[in-house]
Short mmCIF file of C-alpha atoms in Angstrom, two decimals:
data_model
loop_
_atom_site.label_atom_id
_atom_site.label_comp_id
_atom_site.label_asym_id
_atom_site.label_seq_id
_atom_site.Cartn_x
_atom_site.Cartn_y
_atom_site.Cartn_z
CA UNK A 1105 -34.21 44.15 -3.46
CA UNK A 1106 -32.32 41.31 -1.86
CA UNK A 1107 -28.94 41.77 -0.33
CA UNK A 1108 -26.32 39.42 -1.64
CA UNK A 1109 -25.59 36.72 0.85
CA UNK A 1110 -21.90 36.12 1.18
CA UNK A 1111 -21.01 32.47 1.30
CA UNK A 1112 -17.92 31.48 3.10
CA UNK A 1113 -16.11 28.74 1.29
CA UNK A 1114 -14.53 26.52 3.84
CA UNK A 1115 -12.43 23.48 3.19
CA UNK A 1116 -14.09 20.16 3.79
CA UNK A 1117 -13.73 18.78 7.26
CA UNK A 1118 -10.87 16.29 7.46
CA UNK A 1119 -12.02 12.73 7.91
CA UNK A 1120 -10.74 11.24 11.13
CA UNK A 1121 -8.89 7.91 11.42
CA UNK A 1122 -11.90 6.47 13.30
CA UNK A 1123 -14.10 7.23 10.30
CA UNK A 1124 -11.62 6.01 7.68
CA UNK A 1125 -10.50 2.86 9.49
CA UNK A 1126 -13.08 0.48 7.99
CA UNK A 1127 -12.29 1.48 4.39
CA UNK A 1128 -8.53 1.35 5.02
CA UNK A 1129 -8.84 -2.14 6.50
CA UNK A 1130 -11.00 -3.19 3.54
CA UNK A 1131 -8.38 -1.91 1.07
CA UNK A 1132 -5.64 -3.82 2.89
CA UNK A 1133 -7.74 -7.01 2.87
CA UNK A 1134 -8.56 -6.61 -0.83
CA UNK A 1135 -4.86 -6.28 -1.62
CA UNK A 1136 -4.39 -9.67 0.05
CA UNK A 1137 -7.42 -11.29 -1.62
CA UNK A 1138 -6.34 -10.00 -5.02
CA UNK A 1139 -2.66 -10.81 -4.26
CA UNK A 1140 -1.50 -7.30 -5.16
CA UNK A 1141 1.89 -5.86 -4.31
CA UNK A 1142 2.49 -2.60 -2.53
CA UNK A 1143 3.37 -0.74 -5.74
CA UNK A 1144 0.15 -1.89 -7.38
CA UNK A 1145 -1.99 -0.71 -4.46
CA UNK A 1146 -0.15 2.61 -4.27
CA UNK A 1147 -0.98 3.18 -7.97
CA UNK A 1148 -4.59 2.04 -7.59
CA UNK A 1149 -5.08 4.35 -4.64
CA UNK A 1150 -3.95 7.33 -6.65
CA UNK A 1151 -0.21 7.45 -6.18
CA UNK A 1152 -0.16 7.66 -2.41
CA UNK A 1153 3.13 7.53 -0.58
CA UNK A 1154 4.41 3.95 -0.20
CA UNK A 1155 5.24 4.67 3.45
CA UNK A 1156 1.61 5.57 4.12
CA UNK A 1157 0.45 2.32 2.51
CA UNK A 1158 2.88 0.32 4.66
CA UNK A 1159 1.57 2.08 7.79
CA UNK A 1160 -1.97 1.18 6.75
CA UNK A 1161 -0.94 -2.45 6.32
CA UNK A 1162 0.53 -2.34 9.83
CA UNK A 1163 -2.79 -1.08 11.19
CA UNK A 1164 -1.85 2.58 11.62
CA UNK A 1165 -4.73 4.53 10.14
CA UNK A 1166 -4.19 8.17 9.33
CA UNK A 1167 -6.34 11.03 8.16
CA UNK A 1168 -7.27 10.24 4.58
CA UNK A 1169 -8.26 12.72 1.87
CA UNK A 1170 -11.68 12.41 0.29
CA UNK A 1171 -10.43 11.30 -3.13
CA UNK A 1172 -8.59 8.35 -1.57
CA UNK A 1173 -11.72 7.52 0.44
CA UNK A 1174 -13.69 7.49 -2.80
CA UNK A 1175 -11.13 5.19 -4.41
CA UNK A 1176 -11.32 2.77 -1.47
CA UNK A 1177 -15.13 2.81 -1.59
CA UNK A 1178 -14.96 2.04 -5.31
CA UNK A 1179 -12.59 -0.89 -4.65
CA UNK A 1180 -15.05 -2.24 -2.10
CA UNK A 1181 -17.88 -1.85 -4.63
CA UNK A 1182 -15.80 -3.53 -7.36
CA UNK A 1183 -15.13 -6.48 -5.09
CA UNK A 1184 -18.82 -6.84 -4.25
CA UNK A 1185 -19.85 -6.48 -7.90
CA UNK A 1186 -17.31 -8.98 -9.22
CA UNK A 1187 -17.67 -11.78 -6.67
CA UNK A 1188 -20.07 -13.66 -8.93
CA UNK A 1189 -17.92 -13.19 -12.04
CA UNK A 1190 -14.75 -14.28 -10.26
CA UNK A 1191 -16.25 -17.28 -8.43
CA UNK A 1192 -15.06 -19.92 -10.91
CA UNK A 1193 -11.52 -18.64 -11.37
CA UNK A 1194 -10.77 -17.15 -7.98
CA UNK A 1195 -10.49 -13.44 -7.27
CA UNK A 1196 -6.70 -13.16 -7.71
CA UNK A 1197 -6.68 -14.93 -11.07
CA UNK A 1198 -9.87 -13.34 -12.34
CA UNK A 1199 -8.65 -9.82 -11.67
CA UNK A 1200 -5.65 -10.49 -13.93
CA UNK A 1201 -7.61 -12.19 -16.73
CA UNK A 1202 -8.65 -10.27 -19.82
CA UNK A 1203 -12.39 -9.69 -19.76
CA UNK A 1204 -14.67 -9.30 -22.80
CA UNK A 1205 -16.83 -6.84 -20.82
CA UNK A 1206 -13.74 -4.61 -20.52
CA UNK A 1207 -12.77 -4.66 -24.21
CA UNK A 1208 -10.14 -7.33 -23.57
CA UNK A 1209 -8.47 -5.54 -20.67
CA UNK A 1210 -8.10 -7.07 -17.24
CA UNK A 1211 -9.70 -5.51 -14.18
CA UNK A 1212 -6.20 -5.04 -12.76
CA UNK A 1213 -5.09 -3.10 -15.85
CA UNK A 1214 -8.05 -0.78 -15.41
CA UNK A 1215 -7.49 -0.31 -11.70
CA UNK A 1216 -3.74 0.23 -12.05
CA UNK A 1217 -4.22 3.05 -14.56
CA UNK A 1218 -4.49 5.38 -11.59
CA UNK A 1219 -7.58 7.07 -13.04
CA UNK A 1220 -10.60 7.22 -10.81
CA UNK A 1221 -12.81 7.14 -13.93
CA UNK A 1222 -11.49 3.64 -14.70
CA UNK A 1223 -12.48 2.49 -11.20
CA UNK A 1224 -15.98 3.85 -11.78
CA UNK A 1225 -16.18 2.16 -15.21
CA UNK A 1226 -15.03 -1.15 -13.75
CA UNK A 1227 -17.58 -0.98 -10.95
CA UNK A 1228 -20.36 -0.03 -13.35
CA UNK A 1229 -19.47 -2.80 -15.81
CA UNK A 1230 -20.14 -5.46 -13.16
CA UNK A 1231 -22.75 -3.73 -10.96
CA UNK A 1232 -25.68 -5.55 -12.63
CA UNK A 1233 -24.16 -8.87 -11.52
CA UNK A 1234 -24.26 -7.80 -7.87
CA UNK A 1235 -27.95 -6.94 -7.95
#
C-alpha cells in the first residue's frame, strides 16, 4: 500500500560559539559566585578538558556539544531556583552546606557527582521556590 519512507539520520547540527556564548559566560560567572575551582567545574560540566574550561574563562568560546549545553542550562536553572534558599547564607556557603531537602547532601556534592541526573534532581528540588 504505502511505500516505506527512508529517513536519513543525520547528526545534530553543531552549535556555534555565537549561540553557546551566553551559557558559557553564565557558567564562568556561576563558578565565581559559587567560588568553585577549575577541577570542580570540569567535573560538574561532565569531565570536560581542563584546557577548554580555561579557554572559556579567558573568553574564548568554542563549539559546545549538546550535553554540555544542557548541563550549563541546568546550572543556570539551579542558580535561579536556589537564590531564595541561599539568600541568608550566601550562595558560596549555601552550596556547600548540607541540605535537608537533599537527604543531608550539599548541592555541591550533587553537582560534582558528574551525573546529569543529579543536576536535574537538584534543580527540581528547588524549582518550587523560584516560582
